[in-house]
Amino acid sequence: MNPEDVKYHKEHTWVKVSGKKATVGITDYAQDALGDIVYIDLPEPDTTVEANSELSEIESTKATSSVISPVSGTIIEVNDDLSESPEIINEEPYGKGWIAVLEIEDVSELDNLMDSSDYEKYIEEEAK
């Protein structure tokens, strides 16, 4: 089940907003599709990322996949635990498996994202 308190991007990333801070990760659907995650290329703090562009790359036993940022902003924190234990993303994609925290540049971008019920419908359609 996808949490209600986060917004979803069509590239299977999520964002949880607190003021101007946005925590970003990949969805349960994405980690399930990737399989066992073996490596993540974490973004550099203080770099700027645009919405819909690559935030980082994840390698799994199946494939290498881009993590697409749902919003634009400056990276203020990365989840260093993932360097040692990238499998945390498989275990807790919405909890300890977060990837980065951004300071949001433009909060209106959040209006382009899906809520959990829209995202559920989206992945059902994509699965067909």
N, CA, C and O atoms as a MOPAC input file, in Angstrom:
PM7 MOZYME 1SCF
protein

 N      0.84200 1    -1.20200 1     0.00000 1
 C      0.00000 1     0.00000 1     0.00000 1
 C      0.87500 1     1.25000 1     0.00000 1
 O      1.84600 1     1.33200 1     0.75300 1
 N      0.54000 1     2.19700 1    -0.82300 1
 C      1.32100 1     3.42900 1    -0.92000 1
 C      0.85600 1     4.44100 1     0.12300 1
 O     -0.34400 1     4.65200 1     0.29300 1
 N      1.80100 1     5.06500 1     0.81700 1
 C      1.41500 1     6.04300 1     1.84500 1
 C      0.60100 1     7.19600 1     1.26100 1
 O      0.78600 1     7.58800 1     0.10900 1
 N     -0.30200 1     7.72600 1     2.08400 1
 C     -1.19200 1     8.82000 1     1.67000 1
 C     -0.49900 1    10.17700 1     1.74900 1
 O     -0.89000 1    11.11700 1     1.05600 1
 N      0.52800 1    10.28200 1     2.59200 1
 C      1.09900 1    11.61100 1     2.88600 1
 C      2.25900 1    11.98000 1     1.97500 1
 O      3.03600 1    12.88200 1     2.28900 1
 N      2.38000 1    11.28400 1     0.84600 1
 C      3.42800 1    11.62500 1    -0.11200 1
 C      2.79900 1    11.81900 1    -1.48500 1
 O      1.68400 1    11.36100 1    -1.73700 1
 N      3.52500 1    12.50300 1    -2.37100 1
 C      3.09500 1    12.70100 1    -3.74900 1
 C      3.94700 1    11.80500 1    -4.64200 1
 O      5.08400 1    11.47400 1    -4.30800 1
 N      3.38100 1    11.42100 1    -5.77700 1
 C      4.03000 1    10.44800 1    -6.65800 1
 C      4.27900 1    11.02200 1    -8.05200 1
 O      3.46800 1    11.77300 1    -8.59400 1
 N      5.43300 1    10.64100 1    -8.61400 1
 C      5.80700 1    11.03200 1    -9.97300 1
 C      5.61100 1     9.82000 1   -10.88300 1
 O      5.74100 1     8.67800 1   -10.44300 1
 N      5.30000 1    10.07400 1   -12.15100 1
 C      5.03300 1     8.97000 1   -13.07700 1
 C      6.24000 1     8.06100 1   -13.29800 1
 O      6.08800 1     6.94100 1   -13.78500 1
 N      7.43700 1     8.53400 1   -12.94500 1
 C      8.63800 1     7.70300 1   -13.05800 1
 C      8.88600 1     6.89000 1   -11.77900 1
 O      9.99200 1     6.39900 1   -11.55000 1
 N      7.85000 1     6.75700 1   -10.95800 1
 C      7.88100 1     5.89200 1    -9.76100 1
 C      8.83000 1     6.37900 1    -8.66800 1
 O      9.50000 1     5.59700 1    -7.99400 1
 N      8.85600 1     7.71100 1    -8.52300 1
 C      9.50700 1     8.29600 1    -7.36200 1
 C      8.43100 1     8.94700 1    -6.51000 1
 O      7.33400 1     9.23800 1    -6.98600 1
 N      8.76100 1     9.17200 1    -5.23800 1
 C      7.82300 1     9.83500 1    -4.32600 1
 C      8.52500 1    11.01000 1    -3.66300 1
 O      9.75300 1    11.07700 1    -3.61000 1
 N      7.71800 1    11.93200 1    -3.16000 1
 C      8.25100 1    13.08900 1    -2.44500 1
 C      7.35500 1    13.36200 1    -1.23800 1
 O      6.12800 1    13.39100 1    -1.33700 1
 N      8.00600 1    13.55900 1    -0.11100 1
 C      7.29700 1    13.92600 1     1.12100 1
 C      7.76300 1    15.31700 1     1.49900 1
 O      8.95500 1    15.55300 1     1.69800 1
 N      6.80900 1    16.24200 1     1.59800 1
 C      7.13800 1    17.64200 1     1.77600 1
 C      6.90600 1    18.08900 1     3.21000 1
 O      5.88600 1    17.77300 1     3.82200 1
 N      7.88400 1    18.83900 1     3.73500 1
 C      7.75500 1    19.46200 1     5.04500 1
 C      8.30200 1    20.87500 1     4.90000 1
 O      9.51600 1    21.07400 1     4.87000 1
 N      7.41500 1    21.84900 1     4.81200 1
 C      7.83800 1    23.22400 1     4.54600 1
 C      8.44500 1    23.31200 1     3.16500 1
 O      7.78700 1    22.99700 1     2.17300 1
 N      9.71300 1    23.74400 1     3.08800 1
 C     10.41400 1    23.84800 1     1.79900 1
 C     11.30300 1    22.63200 1     1.54200 1
 O     12.00600 1    22.56800 1     0.53400 1
 N     11.26300 1    21.66100 1     2.47100 1
 C     12.10000 1    20.47200 1     2.31900 1
 C     11.29300 1    19.33200 1     1.71900 1
 O     10.14000 1    19.10400 1     2.08300 1
 N     11.92100 1    18.62500 1     0.79700 1
 C     11.27400 1    17.49900 1     0.13200 1
 C     12.17700 1    16.28300 1     0.22500 1
 O     13.30100 1    16.29200 1    -0.27800 1
 N     11.68000 1    15.23400 1     0.87100 1
 C     12.40600 1    13.96800 1     0.91900 1
 C     11.95400 1    13.13600 1    -0.27600 1
 O     10.75900 1    13.01700 1    -0.54400 1
 N     12.92200 1    12.55900 1    -0.99400 1
 C     12.63800 1    11.83400 1    -2.23300 1
 C     13.13400 1    10.39500 1    -2.13600 1
 O     14.19100 1    10.12200 1    -1.56800 1
 N     12.34800 1     9.48400 1    -2.70000 1
 C     12.76400 1     8.08600 1    -2.78800 1
 C     12.05600 1     7.42000 1    -3.95500 1
 O     11.34900 1     8.07800 1    -4.71900 1
 N     12.24700 1     6.11300 1    -4.09000 1
 C     11.51700 1     5.37900 1    -5.12900 1
 C     10.37100 1     4.61500 1    -4.47600 1
 O     10.41000 1     4.29400 1    -3.28800 1
 N      9.35800 1     4.33400 1    -5.27600 1
 C      8.16200 1     3.69400 1    -4.73900 1
 C      8.36700 1     2.18800 1    -4.53400 1
 O      9.32300 1     1.59300 1    -5.03200 1
 N      7.45600 1     1.61400 1    -3.80200 1
 C      7.46200 1     0.17200 1    -3.57700 1
 C      7.35800 1    -0.55900 1    -4.91400 1
 O      8.02000 1    -1.57500 1    -5.12800 1
 N      6.52300 1    -0.03500 1    -5.80700 1
 C      6.37000 1    -0.61000 1    -7.13600 1
 C      7.72000 1    -0.63200 1    -7.86900 1
 O      8.07500 1    -1.62000 1    -8.51000 1
 N      8.46300 1     0.47800 1    -7.76000 1
 C      9.75600 1     0.57800 1    -8.44600 1
 C     10.77100 1    -0.39400 1    -7.86900 1
 O     11.47500 1    -1.07500 1    -8.61500 1
 N     10.85100 1    -0.46500 1    -6.54000 1
 C     11.85500 1    -1.37000 1    -5.95800 1
 C     11.50600 1    -2.81400 1    -6.27600 1
 O     12.39400 1    -3.64700 1    -6.46200 1
 N     10.21000 1    -3.11000 1    -6.33800 1
 C      9.75900 1    -4.46900 1    -6.66200 1
 C     10.12100 1    -4.81500 1    -8.11700 1
 O     10.56600 1    -5.92600 1    -8.40700 1
 N      9.92600 1    -3.85900 1    -9.01300 1
 C     10.24300 1    -4.06700 1   -10.42900 1
 C     11.75600 1    -4.22600 1   -10.63700 1
 O     12.19400 1    -4.99600 1   -11.49200 1
 N     12.54700 1    -3.49000 1    -9.84700 1
 C     14.00200 1    -3.55300 1    -9.98900 1
 C     14.58100 1    -4.86100 1    -9.45900 1
 O     15.57400 1    -5.36500 1    -9.98200 1
 N     13.95800 1    -5.40400 1    -8.42400 1
 C     14.52900 1    -6.58800 1    -7.78500 1
 C     15.58400 1    -6.17700 1    -6.77500 1
 O     15.54600 1    -5.06100 1    -6.25700 1
 N     16.52800 1    -7.06800 1    -6.49000 1
 C     17.51200 1    -6.81100 1    -5.44000 1
 C     18.44600 1    -5.67500 1    -5.82800 1
 O     19.18700 1    -5.77300 1    -6.80600 1
 N     18.40200 1    -4.59600 1    -5.05300 1
 C     19.22900 1    -3.42600 1    -5.32000 1
 C     20.61800 1    -3.66500 1    -4.73000 1
 O     20.76500 1    -3.99900 1    -3.55400 1
 N     21.63900 1    -3.48400 1    -5.58500 1
 C     23.01800 1    -3.77400 1    -5.16300 1
 C     23.88700 1    -2.52900 1    -5.04400 1
 O     24.93800 1    -2.56800 1    -4.40500 1
 N     23.45600 1    -1.41200 1    -5.65900 1
 C     24.27000 1    -0.20100 1    -5.61800 1
 C     23.39800 1     1.00500 1    -5.93500 1
 O     22.48500 1     0.92900 1    -6.75800 1
 N     23.69500 1     2.12700 1    -5.26400 1
 C     23.07100 1     3.38800 1    -5.64700 1
 C     24.14900 1     4.45200 1    -5.75700 1
 O     25.01400 1     4.57800 1    -4.89100 1
 N     24.07800 1     5.21400 1    -6.84000 1
 C     24.97600 1     6.32900 1    -7.05400 1
 C     24.27000 1     7.55200 1    -6.46400 1
 O     23.41100 1     8.15500 1    -7.10800 1
 N     24.64300 1     7.90800 1    -5.23500 1
 C     23.95900 1     9.00400 1    -4.55100 1
 C     24.33500 1    10.35400 1    -5.15900 1
 O     25.46600 1    10.54300 1    -5.60700 1
 N     23.38500 1    11.29200 1    -5.17400 1
 C     23.70400 1    12.62500 1    -5.68600 1
 C     24.62200 1    13.37500 1    -4.72200 1
 O     24.72900 1    13.01200 1    -3.55100 1
 N     25.26900 1    14.40200 1    -5.21000 1
 C     26.17200 1    15.21800 1    -4.38100 1
 C     25.37600 1    16.30500 1    -3.66700 1
 O     24.57600 1    16.99700 1    -4.29700 1
 N     25.58800 1    16.46800 1    -2.34300 1
 C     24.95100 1    17.60200 1    -1.66300 1
 C     25.35900 1    18.92800 1    -2.30000 1
 O     26.45100 1    19.05700 1    -2.85500 1
 N     24.46300 1    19.91000 1    -2.21100 1
 C     24.65800 1    21.26700 1    -2.75400 1
 C     24.54900 1    21.32800 1    -4.27100 1
 O     24.76500 1    22.39300 1    -4.85100 1
 N     24.22000 1    20.22500 1    -4.93100 1
 C     23.97800 1    20.31500 1    -6.36300 1
 C     22.49900 1    20.60300 1    -6.57700 1
 O     21.65300 1    20.29200 1    -5.73800 1
 N     22.21700 1    21.20300 1    -7.71500 1
 C     20.84500 1    21.55200 1    -8.05900 1
 C     20.32800 1    20.51800 1    -9.04200 1
 O     21.04900 1    20.07200 1    -9.93400 1
 N     19.07900 1    20.14500 1    -8.86700 1
 C     18.46500 1    19.17100 1    -9.77500 1
 C     17.13800 1    19.74800 1   -10.26500 1
 O     16.41900 1    20.41700 1    -9.52200 1
 N     16.83400 1    19.47200 1   -11.52200 1
 C     15.56800 1    19.91800 1   -12.10100 1
 C     14.53400 1    18.81100 1   -11.98900 1
 O     14.87300 1    17.62800 1   -12.01000 1
 N     13.27100 1    19.20200 1   -11.87000 1
 C     12.18600 1    18.21800 1   -11.91100 1
 C     12.27700 1    17.46000 1   -13.23500 1
 O     12.63100 1    18.03300 1   -14.26600 1
 N     11.95700 1    16.18100 1   -13.19700 1
 C     11.95300 1    15.29600 1   -14.37000 1
 C     13.34500 1    14.98500 1   -14.91200 1
 O     13.47000 1    14.45400 1   -16.01600 1
 N     14.39800 1    15.30900 1   -14.15100 1
 C     15.74400 1    14.94300 1   -14.58700 1
 C     16.33100 1    13.93800 1   -13.59700 1
 O     15.76300 1    13.69000 1   -12.53300 1
 N     17.47100 1    13.36800 1   -13.96200 1
 C     18.04000 1    12.30200 1   -13.14100 1
 C     18.59700 1    12.82400 1   -11.82300 1
 O     19.39100 1    13.76400 1   -11.79700 1
 N     18.17300 1    12.20600 1   -10.74000 1
 C     18.66300 1    12.53200 1    -9.40000 1
 C     19.81900 1    11.59800 1    -9.03600 1
 O     20.83600 1    12.03100 1    -8.49400 1
 N     19.64600 1    10.31900 1    -9.34200 1
 C     20.68700 1     9.33800 1    -9.08000 1
 C     20.43400 1     8.11100 1    -9.94600 1
 O     19.47700 1     8.06100 1   -10.71800 1
 N     21.31200 1     7.12300 1    -9.80100 1
 C     21.14500 1     5.86100 1   -10.52600 1
 C     21.15800 1     4.72000 1    -9.53500 1
 O     21.92300 1     4.71300 1    -8.57000 1
 N     20.30000 1     3.76000 1    -9.79200 1
 C     20.23200 1     2.56300 1    -8.94600 1
 C     20.59500 1     1.36400 1    -9.80600 1
 O     20.12100 1     1.22800 1   -10.93400 1
 N     21.43500 1     0.50000 1    -9.26300 1
 C     21.74100 1    -0.75900 1    -9.94500 1
 C     21.12300 1    -1.89700 1    -9.15400 1
 O     21.26400 1    -1.97900 1    -7.93400 1
 N     20.43800 1    -2.76900 1    -9.87000 1
 C     19.90100 1    -3.97400 1    -9.24000 1
 C     20.48000 1    -5.17300 1    -9.95900 1
 O     21.24000 1    -5.02900 1   -10.91700 1
 N     20.11900 1    -6.35300 1    -9.49600 1
 C     20.59800 1    -7.56400 1   -10.15600 1
 C     20.00800 1    -7.66900 1   -11.56300 1
 O     20.51700 1    -8.42600 1   -12.39000 1
 N     18.93300 1    -6.91400 1   -11.84300 1
 C     18.29100 1    -6.97000 1   -13.15600 1
 C     18.74900 1    -5.86500 1   -14.10400 1
 O     18.94300 1    -6.11500 1   -15.29400 1
 N     18.92400 1    -4.64000 1   -13.59000 1
 C     19.12300 1    -3.49800 1   -14.48600 1
 C     19.69600 1    -2.29800 1   -13.73600 1
 O     19.73600 1    -2.26000 1   -12.50600 1
 N     20.13800 1    -1.32100 1   -14.52800 1
 C     20.49700 1    -0.01700 1   -13.97000 1
 C     19.37700 1     0.93200 1   -14.35200 1
 O     18.91700 1     0.93600 1   -15.49400 1
 N     18.94400 1     1.73000 1   -13.40300 1
 C     17.77800 1     2.56500 1   -13.62200 1
 C     18.01500 1     3.96600 1   -13.06800 1
 O     18.61800 1     4.13100 1   -12.00800 1
 N     17.53700 1     4.96900 1   -13.79500 1
 C     17.63800 1     6.34400 1   -13.32200 1
 C     16.56100 1     6.62700 1   -12.29300 1
 O     15.42200 1     6.18100 1   -12.43500 1
 N     16.92300 1     7.37100 1   -11.25300 1
 C     15.93700 1     7.87800 1   -10.30000 1
 C     15.63400 1     9.30900 1   -10.75100 1
 O     16.52000 1    10.16300 1   -10.77300 1
 N     14.37600 1     9.55700 1   -11.10800 1
 C     13.97300 1    10.85400 1   -11.65000 1
 C     13.42700 1    11.73100 1   -10.52100 1
 O     12.55500 1    11.31100 1    -9.76100 1
 N     13.95100 1    12.95200 1   -10.42500 1
 C     13.50400 1    13.84900 1    -9.36600 1
 C     12.08800 1    14.36200 1    -9.65100 1
 O     11.80800 1    14.83400 1   -10.75400 1
 N     11.19300 1    14.26900 1    -8.65300 1
 C      9.83200 1    14.75900 1    -8.85500 1
 C      9.71900 1    16.28500 1    -8.78800 1
 O      8.74200 1    16.85900 1    -9.27000 1
 N     10.71800 1    16.93700 1    -8.19300 1
 C     10.69000 1    18.39800 1    -8.05000 1
 C     12.08400 1    18.97100 1    -8.31300 1
 O     13.08200 1    18.25100 1    -8.29100 1
 N     12.12900 1    20.28600 1    -8.56100 1
 C     13.40000 1    20.98900 1    -8.72100 1
 C     13.85800 1    21.50800 1    -7.36800 1
 O     13.04700 1    21.88400 1    -6.52100 1
 N     15.18000 1    21.52000 1    -7.17900 1
 C     15.68100 1    22.07100 1    -5.93500 1
 C     17.15500 1    21.78600 1    -5.73800 1
 O     17.83000 1    21.25100 1    -6.61700 1
 N     17.63900 1    22.15600 1    -4.56500 1
 C     19.03800 1    21.94500 1    -4.19800 1
 C     19.10900 1    20.80900 1    -3.19000 1
 O     18.35300 1    20.77100 1    -2.21900 1
 N     20.02900 1    19.88600 1    -3.43700 1
 C     20.16000 1    18.73600 1    -2.53600 1
 C     20.82500 1    19.19400 1    -1.24500 1
 O     21.93800 1    19.71800 1    -1.26400 1
 N     20.13500 1    18.99300 1    -0.12000 1
 C     20.70000 1    19.42500 1     1.16300 1
 C     21.13300 1    18.24600 1     2.03000 1
 O     21.84700 1    18.41800 1     3.01800 1
 N     20.69500 1    17.05300 1     1.65300 1
 C     21.08200 1    15.87700 1     2.43900 1
 C     20.93100 1    14.63500 1     1.56800 1
 O     20.01500 1    14.55900 1     0.74900 1
 N     21.82500 1    13.66200 1     1.74200 1
 C     21.67300 1    12.36000 1     1.07800 1
 C     21.71700 1    11.26700 1     2.13200 1
 O     22.27300 1    11.45400 1     3.21500 1
 N     21.13400 1    10.14000 1     1.81000 1
 C     21.06000 1     9.02300 1     2.74500 1
 C     22.31600 1     8.15900 1     2.61200 1
 O     22.35500 1     7.20100 1     1.84000 1
 N     23.34700 1     8.52900 1     3.39300 1
 C     24.63300 1     7.82600 1     3.30500 1
 C     24.54200 1     6.35400 1     3.68000 1
 O     25.39000 1     5.56300 1     3.26600 1
 N     23.52900 1     5.96800 1     4.45700 1
 C     23.36700 1     4.55500 1     4.83000 1
 C     23.23800 1     3.66700 1     3.59200 1
 O     23.60000 1     2.49100 1     3.62000 1
 N     22.71400 1     4.24900 1     2.49900 1
 C     22.49200 1     3.46300 1     1.28300 1
 C     23.80100 1     3.08300 1     0.59300 1
 O     23.83900 1     2.12100 1    -0.17400 1
 N     24.88400 1     3.83600 1     0.86300 1
 C     26.18200 1     3.49500 1     0.26700 1
 C     26.61900 1     2.11500 1     0.72200 1
 O     27.10400 1     1.30600 1    -0.07000 1
 N     26.44000 1     1.85900 1     2.00600 1
 C     26.82200 1     0.56200 1     2.58500 1
 C     25.74600 1    -0.49700 1     2.38700 1
 O     26.04900 1    -1.67000 1     2.17000 1
 N     24.49600 1    -0.07500 1     2.46300 1
 C     23.37200 1    -1.02900 1     2.46200 1
 C     22.25400 1    -0.58900 1     1.51800 1
 O     21.18100 1    -0.19200 1     1.97500 1
 N     22.49400 1    -0.65500 1     0.19800 1
 C     21.45800 1    -0.20300 1    -0.74200 1
 C     20.17300 1    -1.02100 1    -0.66300 1
 O     19.11400 1    -0.56600 1    -1.09700 1
 N     20.26700 1    -2.23500 1    -0.10400 1
 C     19.07200 1    -3.09000 1     0.00200 1
 C     18.01500 1    -2.51100 1     0.94600 1
 O     16.87800 1    -2.98200 1     0.96500 1
 N     18.38600 1    -1.49000 1     1.73100 1
 C     17.39600 1    -0.81700 1     2.59100 1
 C     16.23600 1    -0.30400 1     1.73200 1
 O     15.09000 1    -0.26800 1     2.18000 1
 N     16.54900 1     0.09500 1     0.48800 1
 C     15.48600 1     0.58500 1    -0.40800 1
 C     14.46500 1    -0.52200 1    -0.66400 1
 O     13.26500 1    -0.25300 1    -0.70700 1
 N     14.92500 1    -1.76100 1    -0.83300 1
 C     13.99600 1    -2.87900 1    -1.02600 1
 C     13.14600 1    -3.10300 1     0.22000 1
 O     11.95500 1    -3.40100 1     0.13100 1
 N     13.78000 1    -2.95400 1     1.38300 1
 C     13.08600 1    -3.27700 1     2.63200 1
 C     12.11800 1    -2.18200 1     3.06100 1
 O     11.00800 1    -2.47300 1     3.50700 1
 N     12.53200 1    -0.92400 1     2.93000 1
 C     11.71500 1     0.20200 1     3.41600 1
 C     11.76300 1     1.36600 1     2.43600 1
 O     12.36200 1     2.39900 1     2.73600 1
 N     11.13200 1     1.21600 1     1.25100 1
 C     11.24700 1     2.28200 1     0.25100 1
 C     10.69300 1     3.62700 1     0.71800 1
 O     11.15500 1     4.67500 1     0.26600 1
 N      9.70000 1     3.60600 1     1.62400 1
 C      9.10600 1     4.87000 1     2.08700 1
 C      9.65000 1     5.30600 1     3.44600 1
 O      9.29000 1     6.37200 1     3.94600 1
 N     10.51200 1     4.48700 1     4.04300 1
 C     11.04100 1     4.81700 1     5.36300 1
 C     12.52100 1     5.08600 1     5.29300 1
 O     12.96200 1     6.11400 1     4.77900 1
 N     13.29000 1     4.13500 1     5.82500 1
 C     14.74900 1     4.30500 1     5.88500 1
 C     15.39800 1     4.29200 1     4.50600 1
 O     16.57400 1     4.63100 1     4.37800 1
 N     14.65400 1     3.90900 1     3.47400 1
 C     15.20800 1     3.83600 1     2.12200 1
 C     15.10600 1     5.12000 1     1.32400 1
 O     15.28900 1     5.09600 1     0.10700 1
 N     14.81700 1     6.25500 1     1.98000 1
 C     14.79000 1     7.53800 1     1.25400 1
 C     16.16900 1     7.79300 1     0.62800 1
 O     17.17900 1     7.27600 1     1.10400 1
 N     16.19600 1     8.58700 1    -0.43000 1
 C     17.45300 1     8.79600 1    -1.16200 1
 C     18.07700 1    10.16200 1    -0.87500 1
 O     19.26700 1    10.25200 1    -0.57500 1
 N     17.27800 1    11.21900 1    -0.96700 1
 C     17.83800 1    12.56100 1    -0.77700 1
 C     16.77200 1    13.51400 1    -0.25700 1
 O     15.57200 1    13.27100 1    -0.39000 1
 N     17.24600 1    14.61100 1     0.34100 1
 C     16.36100 1    15.70100 1     0.75400 1
 C     16.75300 1    16.92700 1    -0.06500 1
 O     17.92600 1    17.29000 1    -0.14800 1
 N     15.74800 1    17.55400 1    -0.66700 1
 C     15.96500 1    18.75200 1    -1.48200 1
 C     15.29200 1    19.94300 1    -0.82900 1
 O     14.27300 1    19.80400 1    -0.15200 1
 N     15.86900 1    21.10900 1    -1.03900 1
 C     15.15700 1    22.34100 1    -0.72400 1
 C     14.42400 1    22.71400 1    -1.99400 1
 O     15.04300 1    22.96200 1    -3.02900 1
 N     13.10000 1    22.75300 1    -1.91400 1
 C     12.27400 1    22.94800 1    -3.10600 1
 C     12.42800 1    24.36700 1    -3.64600 1
 O     12.39500 1    25.35100 1    -2.90800 1
 N     12.59700 1    24.42800 1    -4.96400 1
 C     12.71700 1    25.70600 1    -5.64700 1
 C     11.33700 1    26.30900 1    -5.89900 1
 O     11.13400 1    27.50800 1    -5.70700 1
 N     10.39400 1    25.47700 1    -6.32600 1
 C      9.08700 1    25.98500 1    -6.74100 1
 C      8.00300 1    25.00800 1    -6.26700 1
 O      7.78800 1    23.96500 1    -6.88400 1
 N      7.32800 1    25.35100 1    -5.17600 1
 C      6.34400 1    24.42300 1    -4.60100 1
 C      5.17100 1    24.15600 1    -5.53900 1
 O      4.47300 1    23.15500 1    -5.37500 1
 N      4.93900 1    25.03600 1    -6.52500 1
 C      3.82600 1    24.79800 1    -7.45000 1
 C      4.04800 1    23.53700 1    -8.28500 1
 O      3.09300 1    22.98100 1    -8.82900 1
 N      5.30500 1    23.08000 1    -8.39200 1
 C      5.58500 1    21.83500 1    -9.12800 1
 C      4.87400 1    20.64000 1    -8.49000 1
 O      4.58200 1    19.65100 1    -9.16300 1
 N      4.60300 1    20.73900 1    -7.21000 1
 C      3.93000 1    19.63600 1    -6.51300 1
 C      2.54000 1    19.37500 1    -7.08900 1
 O      2.01400 1    18.26700 1    -6.99100 1
 N      1.94900 1    20.41900 1    -7.69500 1
 C      0.61200 1    20.27100 1    -8.28100 1
 C      0.60700 1    19.32000 1    -9.47300 1
 O     -0.44700 1    18.81200 1    -9.85800 1
 N      1.78700 1    19.07500 1   -10.06300 1
 C      1.88200 1    18.18200 1   -11.22200 1
 C      1.97200 1    16.71200 1   -10.82500 1
 O      1.94500 1    15.83000 1   -11.68400 1
 N      2.07700 1    16.45000 1    -9.52600 1
 C      2.29200 1    15.07700 1    -9.06100 1
 C      0.97800 1    14.41200 1    -8.67000 1
 O     -0.04400 1    15.07800 1    -8.50700 1
 N      1.01900 1    13.09400 1    -8.52300 1
 C     -0.17300 1    12.31300 1    -8.20500 1
 C     -0.28100 1    12.05900 1    -6.70000 1
 O      0.72400 1    11.98000 1    -5.99400 1
 N     -1.52600 1    11.93300 1    -6.22700 1
 C     -1.70300 1    11.45600 1    -4.85600 1
 C     -1.74500 1     9.92600 1    -4.89700 1
 O     -1.66700 1     9.32800 1    -5.97100 1
 N     -1.86900 1     9.29900 1    -3.72900 1
 C     -1.71900 1     7.84500 1    -3.71000 1
 C     -2.80200 1     7.13100 1    -4.52300 1
 O     -2.51000 1     6.11700 1    -5.15800 1
 N     -4.03900 1     7.62900 1    -4.52300 1
 C     -5.08100 1     6.92500 1    -5.28500 1
 C     -4.85600 1     7.07300 1    -6.79400 1
 O     -5.09000 1     6.13500 1    -7.55600 1
 N     -4.39800 1     8.26700 1    -7.22500 1
 C     -4.08200 1     8.45100 1    -8.64400 1
 C     -2.91100 1     7.55600 1    -9.05300 1
 O     -2.89700 1     6.98900 1   -10.14500 1
 N     -1.93600 1     7.44200 1    -8.15900 1
 C     -0.76900 1     6.61200 1    -8.46100 1
 C     -1.15800 1     5.13900 1    -8.55300 1
 O     -0.66700 1     4.41400 1    -9.41900 1
 N     -2.04600 1     4.69900 1    -7.65500 1
 C     -2.54400 1     3.30700 1    -7.70700 1
 C     -3.16500 1     3.03500 1    -9.08100 1
 O     -2.88400 1     2.01300 1    -9.70700 1
 N     -4.01300 1     3.96300 1    -9.54200 1
 C     -4.65300 1     3.80000 1   -10.85600 1
 C     -3.60900 1     3.77800 1   -11.96700 1
 O     -3.70200 1     2.99600 1   -12.91300 1
 N     -2.61300 1     4.65400 1   -11.83200 1
 C     -1.55000 1     4.75700 1   -12.84500 1
 C     -0.78200 1     3.43800 1   -12.98000 1
 O     -0.52100 1     2.98600 1   -14.09500 1
 N     -0.41700 1     2.81900 1   -11.84900 1
 C      0.35600 1     1.57100 1   -11.95100 1
 C     -0.52800 1     0.41200 1   -12.42100 1
 O     -0.04300 1    -0.52400 1   -13.05800 1
 N     -1.81500 1     0.47600 1   -12.11000 1
 C     -2.72600 1    -0.55600 1   -12.65300 1
 C     -2.78500 1    -0.46200 1   -14.15900 1
 O     -2.74600 1    -1.47700 1   -14.85400 1
 N     -2.88300 1     0.77800 1   -14.67500 1
 C     -2.91700 1     0.99100 1   -16.13100 1
 C     -1.59700 1     0.52800 1   -16.76600 1
 O     -1.59200 1    -0.11400 1   -17.81600 1
 N     -0.49600 1     0.86000 1   -16.11700 1
 C      0.81700 1     0.51400 1   -16.67300 1
 C      1.03500 1    -0.98900 1   -16.68300 1
 O      1.75100 1    -1.51000 1   -17.53900 1
 N      0.43200 1    -1.67800 1   -15.75100 1
 C      0.60500 1    -3.13500 1   -15.64900 1
 C     -0.16100 1    -3.88600 1   -16.74700 1
 O      0.11000 1    -5.05800 1   -17.00400 1
 N     -1.11500 1    -3.20700 1   -17.39000 1
 C     -1.94000 1    -3.88900 1   -18.39500 1
 C     -1.16500 1    -4.20800 1   -19.66400 1
 O     -1.72300 1    -4.78000 1   -20.60000 1

